[in-house]
Structure formats: structure tokens, C-alpha cells
Coordinates of N, CA and C in Angstrom, one line a residue:
X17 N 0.8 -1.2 0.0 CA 0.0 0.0 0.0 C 0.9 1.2 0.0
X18 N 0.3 1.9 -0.3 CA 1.2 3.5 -1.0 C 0.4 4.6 0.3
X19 N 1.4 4.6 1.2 CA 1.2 5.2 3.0 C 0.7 6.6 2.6
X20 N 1.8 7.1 1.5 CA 1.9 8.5 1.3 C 0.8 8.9 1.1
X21 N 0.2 8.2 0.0 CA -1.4 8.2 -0.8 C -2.4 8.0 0.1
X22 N -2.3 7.1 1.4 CA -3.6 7.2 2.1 C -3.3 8.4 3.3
X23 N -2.0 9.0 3.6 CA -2.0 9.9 4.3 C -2.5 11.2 3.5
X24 N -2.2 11.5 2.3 CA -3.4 12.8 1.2 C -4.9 12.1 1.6
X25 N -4.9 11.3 1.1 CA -6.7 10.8 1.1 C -7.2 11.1 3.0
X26 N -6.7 10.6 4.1 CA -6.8 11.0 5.4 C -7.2 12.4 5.9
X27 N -6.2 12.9 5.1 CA -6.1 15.0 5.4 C -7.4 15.4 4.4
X28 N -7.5 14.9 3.6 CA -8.5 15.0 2.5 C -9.9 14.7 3.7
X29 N -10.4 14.0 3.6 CA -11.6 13.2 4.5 C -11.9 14.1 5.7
X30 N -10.1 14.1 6.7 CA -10.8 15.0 7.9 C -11.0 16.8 7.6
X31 N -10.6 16.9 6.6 CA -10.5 18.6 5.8 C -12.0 18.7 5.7
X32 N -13.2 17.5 4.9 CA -14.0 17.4 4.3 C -15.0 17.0 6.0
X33 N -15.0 16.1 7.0 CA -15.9 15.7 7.9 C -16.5 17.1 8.4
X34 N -17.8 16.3 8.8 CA -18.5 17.6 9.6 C -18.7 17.1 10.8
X35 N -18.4 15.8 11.5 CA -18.3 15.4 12.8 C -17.1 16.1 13.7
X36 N -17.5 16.9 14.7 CA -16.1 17.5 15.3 C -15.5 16.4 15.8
X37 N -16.0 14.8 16.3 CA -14.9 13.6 16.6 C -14.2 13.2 15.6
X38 N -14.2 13.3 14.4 CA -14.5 12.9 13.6 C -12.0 12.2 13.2
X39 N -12.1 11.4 13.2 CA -10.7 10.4 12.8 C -10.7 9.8 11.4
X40 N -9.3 9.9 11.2 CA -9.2 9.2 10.2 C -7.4 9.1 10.1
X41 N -6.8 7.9 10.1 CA -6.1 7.2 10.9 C -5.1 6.5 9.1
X42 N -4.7 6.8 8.6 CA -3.8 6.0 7.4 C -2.9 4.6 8.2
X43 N -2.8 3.4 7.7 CA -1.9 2.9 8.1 C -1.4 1.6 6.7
X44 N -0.5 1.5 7.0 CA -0.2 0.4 5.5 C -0.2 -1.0 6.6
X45 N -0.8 -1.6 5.5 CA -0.7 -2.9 5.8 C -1.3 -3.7 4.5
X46 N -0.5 -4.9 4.9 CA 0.0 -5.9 3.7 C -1.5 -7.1 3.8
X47 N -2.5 -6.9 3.1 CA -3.6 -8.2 3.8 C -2.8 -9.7 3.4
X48 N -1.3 -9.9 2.5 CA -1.3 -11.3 2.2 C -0.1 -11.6 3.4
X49 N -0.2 -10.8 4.5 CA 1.5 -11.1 5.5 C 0.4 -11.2 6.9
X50 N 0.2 -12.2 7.6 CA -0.5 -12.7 9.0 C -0.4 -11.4 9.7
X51 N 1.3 -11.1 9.7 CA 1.6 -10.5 11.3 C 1.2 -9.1 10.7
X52 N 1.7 -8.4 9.6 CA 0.8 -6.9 9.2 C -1.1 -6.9 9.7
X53 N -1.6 -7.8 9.3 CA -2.8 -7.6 9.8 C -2.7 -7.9 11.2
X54 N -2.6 -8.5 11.3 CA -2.4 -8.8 13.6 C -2.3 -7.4 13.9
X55 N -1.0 -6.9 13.2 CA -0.5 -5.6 14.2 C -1.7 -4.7 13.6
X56 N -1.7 -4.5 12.5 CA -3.1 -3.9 12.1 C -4.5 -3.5 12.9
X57 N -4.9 -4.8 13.2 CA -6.1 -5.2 13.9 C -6.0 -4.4 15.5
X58 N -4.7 -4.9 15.9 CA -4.2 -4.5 17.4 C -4.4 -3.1 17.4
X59 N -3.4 -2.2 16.1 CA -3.2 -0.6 16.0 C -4.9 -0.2 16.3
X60 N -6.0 -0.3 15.4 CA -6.9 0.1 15.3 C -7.5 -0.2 16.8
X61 N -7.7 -1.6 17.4 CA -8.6 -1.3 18.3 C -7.9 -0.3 19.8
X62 N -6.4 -0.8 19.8 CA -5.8 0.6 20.4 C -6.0 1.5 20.6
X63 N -6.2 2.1 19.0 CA -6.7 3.6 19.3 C -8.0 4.2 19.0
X64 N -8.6 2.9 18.3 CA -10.2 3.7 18.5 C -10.7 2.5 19.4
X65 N -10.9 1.8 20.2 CA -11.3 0.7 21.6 C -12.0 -0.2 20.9
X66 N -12.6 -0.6 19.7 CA -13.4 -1.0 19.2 C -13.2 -0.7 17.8
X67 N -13.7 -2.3 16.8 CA -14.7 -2.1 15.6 C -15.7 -1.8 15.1
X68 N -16.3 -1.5 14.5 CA -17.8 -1.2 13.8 C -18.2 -1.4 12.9
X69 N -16.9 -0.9 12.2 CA -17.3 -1.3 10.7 C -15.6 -2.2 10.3
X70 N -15.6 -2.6 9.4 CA -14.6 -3.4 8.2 C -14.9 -3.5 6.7
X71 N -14.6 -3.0 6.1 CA -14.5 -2.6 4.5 C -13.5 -3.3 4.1
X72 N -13.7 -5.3 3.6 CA -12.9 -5.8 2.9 C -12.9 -5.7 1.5
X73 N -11.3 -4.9 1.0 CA -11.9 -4.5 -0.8 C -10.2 -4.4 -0.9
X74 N -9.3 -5.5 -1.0 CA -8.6 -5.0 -1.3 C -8.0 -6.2 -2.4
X75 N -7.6 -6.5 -3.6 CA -7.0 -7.0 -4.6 C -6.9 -5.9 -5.4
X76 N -6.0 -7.2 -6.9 CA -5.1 -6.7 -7.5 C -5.8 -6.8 -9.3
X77 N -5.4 -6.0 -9.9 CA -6.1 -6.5 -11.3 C -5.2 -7.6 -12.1
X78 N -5.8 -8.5 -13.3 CA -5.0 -8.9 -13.9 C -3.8 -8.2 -14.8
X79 N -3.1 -9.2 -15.1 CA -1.5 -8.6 -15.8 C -1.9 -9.3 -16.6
X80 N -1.2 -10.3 -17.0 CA -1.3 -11.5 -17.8 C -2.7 -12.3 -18.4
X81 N -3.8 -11.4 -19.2 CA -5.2 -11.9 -19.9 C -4.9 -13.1 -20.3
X82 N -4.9 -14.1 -20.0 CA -4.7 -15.6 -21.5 C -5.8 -17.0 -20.4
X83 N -5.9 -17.5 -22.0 CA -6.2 -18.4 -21.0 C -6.0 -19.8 -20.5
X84 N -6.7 -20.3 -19.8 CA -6.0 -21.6 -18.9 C -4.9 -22.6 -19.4
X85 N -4.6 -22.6 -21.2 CA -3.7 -23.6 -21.0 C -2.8 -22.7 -21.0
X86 N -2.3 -21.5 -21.1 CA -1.5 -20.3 -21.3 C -1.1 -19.4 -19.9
X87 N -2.4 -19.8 -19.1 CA -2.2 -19.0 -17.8 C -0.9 -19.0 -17.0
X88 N -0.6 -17.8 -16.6 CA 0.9 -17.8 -15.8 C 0.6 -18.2 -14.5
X89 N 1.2 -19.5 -13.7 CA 1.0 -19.9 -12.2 C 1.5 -18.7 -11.3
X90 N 2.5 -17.7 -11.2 CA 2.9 -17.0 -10.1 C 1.8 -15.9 -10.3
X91 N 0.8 -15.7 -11.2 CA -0.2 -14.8 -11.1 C -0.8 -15.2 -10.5
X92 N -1.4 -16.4 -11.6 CA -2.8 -17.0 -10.4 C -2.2 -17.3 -8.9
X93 N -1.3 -17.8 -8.3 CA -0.3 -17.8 -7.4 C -0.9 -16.5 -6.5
X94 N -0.6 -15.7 -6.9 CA -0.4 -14.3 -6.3 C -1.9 -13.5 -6.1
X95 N -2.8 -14.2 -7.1 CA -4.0 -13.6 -6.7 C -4.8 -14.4 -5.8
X96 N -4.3 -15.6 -5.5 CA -4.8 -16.3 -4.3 C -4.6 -15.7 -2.9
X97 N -3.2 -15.6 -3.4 CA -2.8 -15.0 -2.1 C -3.1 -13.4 -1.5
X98 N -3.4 -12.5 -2.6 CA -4.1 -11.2 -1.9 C -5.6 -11.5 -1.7
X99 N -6.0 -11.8 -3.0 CA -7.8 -11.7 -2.7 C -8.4 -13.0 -1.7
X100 N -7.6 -14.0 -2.0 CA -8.5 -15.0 -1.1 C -7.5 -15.4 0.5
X101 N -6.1 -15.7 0.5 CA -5.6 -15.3 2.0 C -6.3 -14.2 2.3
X102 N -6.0 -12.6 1.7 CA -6.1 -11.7 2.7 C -7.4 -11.5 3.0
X103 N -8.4 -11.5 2.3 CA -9.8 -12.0 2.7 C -9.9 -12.4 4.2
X104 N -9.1 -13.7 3.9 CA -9.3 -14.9 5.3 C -8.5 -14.2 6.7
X105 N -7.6 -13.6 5.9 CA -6.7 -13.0 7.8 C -7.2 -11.9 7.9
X106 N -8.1 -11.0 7.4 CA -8.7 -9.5 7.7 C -9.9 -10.6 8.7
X107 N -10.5 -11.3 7.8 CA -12.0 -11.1 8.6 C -11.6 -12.2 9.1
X108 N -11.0 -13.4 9.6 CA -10.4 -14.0 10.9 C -10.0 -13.1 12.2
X109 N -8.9 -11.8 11.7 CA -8.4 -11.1 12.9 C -9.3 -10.5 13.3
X110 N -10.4 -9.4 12.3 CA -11.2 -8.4 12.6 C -12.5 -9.5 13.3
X111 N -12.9 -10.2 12.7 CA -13.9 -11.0 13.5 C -13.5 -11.4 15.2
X112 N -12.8 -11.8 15.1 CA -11.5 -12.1 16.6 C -12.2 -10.6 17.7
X113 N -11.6 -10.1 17.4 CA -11.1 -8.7 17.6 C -13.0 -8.1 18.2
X114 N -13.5 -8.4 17.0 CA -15.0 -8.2 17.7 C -15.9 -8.7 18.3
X115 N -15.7 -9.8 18.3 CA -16.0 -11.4 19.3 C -15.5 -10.7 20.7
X116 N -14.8 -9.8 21.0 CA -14.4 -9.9 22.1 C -15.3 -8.1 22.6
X117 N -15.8 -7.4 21.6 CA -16.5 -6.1 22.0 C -17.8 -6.7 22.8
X118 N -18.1 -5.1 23.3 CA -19.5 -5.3 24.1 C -20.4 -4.9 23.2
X119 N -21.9 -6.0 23.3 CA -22.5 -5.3 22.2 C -23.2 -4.2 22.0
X120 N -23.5 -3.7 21.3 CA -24.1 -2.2 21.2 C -25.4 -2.4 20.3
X121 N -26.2 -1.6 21.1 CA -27.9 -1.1 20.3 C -27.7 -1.6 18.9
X122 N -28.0 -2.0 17.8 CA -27.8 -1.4 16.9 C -28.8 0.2 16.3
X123 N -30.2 0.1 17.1 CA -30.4 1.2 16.8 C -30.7 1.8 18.2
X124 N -30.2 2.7 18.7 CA -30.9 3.2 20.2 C -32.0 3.7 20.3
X125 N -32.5 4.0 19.4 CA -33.9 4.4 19.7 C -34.9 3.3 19.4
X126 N -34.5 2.6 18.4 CA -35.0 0.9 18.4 C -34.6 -0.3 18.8
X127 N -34.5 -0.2 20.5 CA -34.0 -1.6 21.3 C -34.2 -2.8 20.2
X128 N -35.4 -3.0 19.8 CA -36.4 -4.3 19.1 C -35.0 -4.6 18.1
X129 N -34.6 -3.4 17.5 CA -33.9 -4.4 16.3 C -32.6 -5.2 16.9
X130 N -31.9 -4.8 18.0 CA -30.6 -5.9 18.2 C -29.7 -5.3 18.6
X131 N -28.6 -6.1 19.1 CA -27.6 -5.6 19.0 C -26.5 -6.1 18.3
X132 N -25.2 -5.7 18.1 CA -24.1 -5.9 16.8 C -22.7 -5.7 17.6
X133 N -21.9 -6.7 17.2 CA -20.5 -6.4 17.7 C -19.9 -5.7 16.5
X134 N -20.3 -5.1 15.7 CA -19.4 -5.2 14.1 C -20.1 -5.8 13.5
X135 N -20.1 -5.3 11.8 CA -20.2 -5.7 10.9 C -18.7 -5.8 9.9
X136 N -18.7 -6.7 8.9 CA -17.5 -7.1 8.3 C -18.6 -6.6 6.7
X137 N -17.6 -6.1 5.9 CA -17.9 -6.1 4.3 C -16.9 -6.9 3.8
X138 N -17.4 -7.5 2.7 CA -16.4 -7.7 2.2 C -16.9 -7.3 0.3
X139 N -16.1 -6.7 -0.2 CA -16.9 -6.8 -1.6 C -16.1 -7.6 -2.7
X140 N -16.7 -8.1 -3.2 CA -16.7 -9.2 -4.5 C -16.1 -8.6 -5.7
X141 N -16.8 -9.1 -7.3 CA -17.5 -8.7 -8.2 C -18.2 -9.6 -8.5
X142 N -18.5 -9.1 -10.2 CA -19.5 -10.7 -11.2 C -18.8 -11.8 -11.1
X143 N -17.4 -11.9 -10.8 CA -16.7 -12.6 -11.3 C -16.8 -13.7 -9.9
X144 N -17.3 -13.4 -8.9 CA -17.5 -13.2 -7.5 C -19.1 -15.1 -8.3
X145 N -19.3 -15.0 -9.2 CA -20.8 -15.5 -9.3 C -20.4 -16.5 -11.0
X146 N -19.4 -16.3 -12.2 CA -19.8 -16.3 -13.1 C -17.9 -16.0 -14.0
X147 N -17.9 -16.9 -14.7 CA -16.7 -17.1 -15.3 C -16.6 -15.8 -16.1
X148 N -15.0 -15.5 -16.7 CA -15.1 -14.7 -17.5 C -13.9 -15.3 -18.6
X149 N -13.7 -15.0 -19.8 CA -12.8 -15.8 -20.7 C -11.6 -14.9 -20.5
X150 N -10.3 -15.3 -20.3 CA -9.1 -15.1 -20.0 C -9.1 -14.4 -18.1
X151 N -9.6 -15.1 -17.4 CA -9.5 -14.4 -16.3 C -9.5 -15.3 -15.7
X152 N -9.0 -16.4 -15.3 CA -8.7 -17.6 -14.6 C -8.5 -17.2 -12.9
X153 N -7.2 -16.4 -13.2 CA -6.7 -16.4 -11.8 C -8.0 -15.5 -11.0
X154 N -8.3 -14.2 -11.6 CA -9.3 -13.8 -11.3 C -10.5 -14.5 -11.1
X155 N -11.7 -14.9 -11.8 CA -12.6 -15.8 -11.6 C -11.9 -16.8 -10.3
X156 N -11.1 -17.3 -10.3 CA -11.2 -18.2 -9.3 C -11.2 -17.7 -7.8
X157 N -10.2 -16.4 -7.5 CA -9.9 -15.9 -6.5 C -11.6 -15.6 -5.9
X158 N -11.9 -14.6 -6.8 CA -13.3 -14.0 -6.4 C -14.2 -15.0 -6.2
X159 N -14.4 -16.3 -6.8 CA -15.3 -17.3 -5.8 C -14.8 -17.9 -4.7
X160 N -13.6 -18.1 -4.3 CA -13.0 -18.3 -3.4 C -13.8 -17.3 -2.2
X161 N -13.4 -15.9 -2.4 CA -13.1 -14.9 -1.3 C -15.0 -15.5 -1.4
X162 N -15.9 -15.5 -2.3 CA -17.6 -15.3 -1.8 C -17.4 -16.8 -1.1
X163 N -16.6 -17.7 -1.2 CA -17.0 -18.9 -0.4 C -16.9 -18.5 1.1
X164 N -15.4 -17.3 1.2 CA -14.8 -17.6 2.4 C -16.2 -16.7 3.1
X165 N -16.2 -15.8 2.8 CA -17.3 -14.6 2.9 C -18.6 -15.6 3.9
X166 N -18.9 -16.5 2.8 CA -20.3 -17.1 3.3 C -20.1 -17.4 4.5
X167 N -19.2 -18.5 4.4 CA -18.4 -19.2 5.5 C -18.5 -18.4 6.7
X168 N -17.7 -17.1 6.6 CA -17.6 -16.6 8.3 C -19.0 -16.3 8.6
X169 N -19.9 -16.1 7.8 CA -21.5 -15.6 8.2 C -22.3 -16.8 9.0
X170 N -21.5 -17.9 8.9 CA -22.0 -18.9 9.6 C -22.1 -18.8 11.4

């Protein structure tokens, strides 16, 4: 991740909030390396006490279009390992991490609807549902990450 770029986008955000609490926190981290997310997970609840939200959206585009008898392994390789590892160690740690919060209203003024430790996103695409021609590594990653997705909803 490019720190420099989420520290503009950060200054950007808190320039633009209209909450006077209002944070916004840059940090790099690697979703295909265990210990970057650990320390990750740890940094955030440190300094804000708690999760709420998780916005899983992070891979990589194809390089190499061809297809399967042609396909390059250290691609497909590599797109396992961003989109569907890091998938698995964000919403493993962050799920962790919120397993262990108190729960909260989800709406305070409407006890009835529940309460929530966190919510986890994670976003897909089509490809997430439905082959595409020359996109191997891709189609497979993205059903992967909707399997893993289902999976933690269990």
C-alpha cells in the first residue's frame, strides 16, 4: 500500500468531515502477510477501543489476460494469495477482535432491532458469481473470497 497516498486521502476526509470527533487514521498494511494484519487489527482497536465497521476490498487487477492452457502460475499464485488469503486473515483477525467487543444497540432508539459487535464487508464482483474468458486467476480468486465470505456468516 502506498502510506503516502492514504495519508493525502486521510487530510483529504478529515478537511471534508463535519463530525467535530471525527478520525481518520492511514496505516499500511500488507492483507497477504499474518503479522501486518495482527499488528493492524491490534493498532486500530488501540486507538479507537473497538470495531464497527470493516470494508474488505482489497486485490489486485489482472496482468497477464490468456487463458488456462496459457495462464501464468505465479499470477494465479499471487492472486490467491491477496484476494482470497487476505480476505481470510482481515475477517479471521477483525472478526476475533470483535468477538471480544460489548454489544451495542444497533439502533438506540429501536431496542427491538438488536444488537451488533461489528459488521464485516467484504466486496466481490461478477466474477465473485460467473466465469469470464481469459481471467482464470481472477474468476477463481473472487469465488473463493464469496466462499470464504459465506463461510464466516455462519
Amino acid at each position: 500500500m502506498n502510506l503516502e497516498a492514504a495519508s493525502r486521502v486521510a487530510a483529504e476526509c478529515r478537511d471534508i468531515a463535519t463530525a467535530a470527533n471525527f478520525r481518520a487514521e492511514p496505516l499500511k498494511l500488507d492483507v497477504s502477510q499474518e503479522e501486518s494484519v495482527a499488528s493492524a487489527t491490534k493498532y486500530i482497536v488501540e486507538t479507537f477501543e473497538r470495531i464497527d465497521y470493516c470494508i474488505n476490498c482489497a486485490g489486485i487487477g489482472v496482468q497477464l489476460a490468456r487463458g488456462i492452457s496459457e495462464a501464468d502460475f505465479g499470477e494465479f499464485s499471487r492472486f490467491l494469495r491477496i484476494h482470497v488469503e487476505g480476505t481470510f486473515l482481515l475477517v479471521r483477525s477483525v472478526s476475533a477482535a470483535m468477538q471480544l467487543q460489548e454489544l451495542k444497540p444497533v439502533d438506540p432508539s429501536n431496542p427491538a432491532r438488536g444488537g451488533t459487535r461489528g459488521s464485516i464487508v467484504t466486496l466481490g464482483s461478477g466474477n465473485s458469481f460467473a466465469a469470464a474468458p481469459h481471467l482464470v486467476q481472477y474468476t477463481a480468486a473472487k469465488h473463493a473470497v464469496l466462499g470464504v465470505t459465506k463461510n464466516a456468516g455462519m
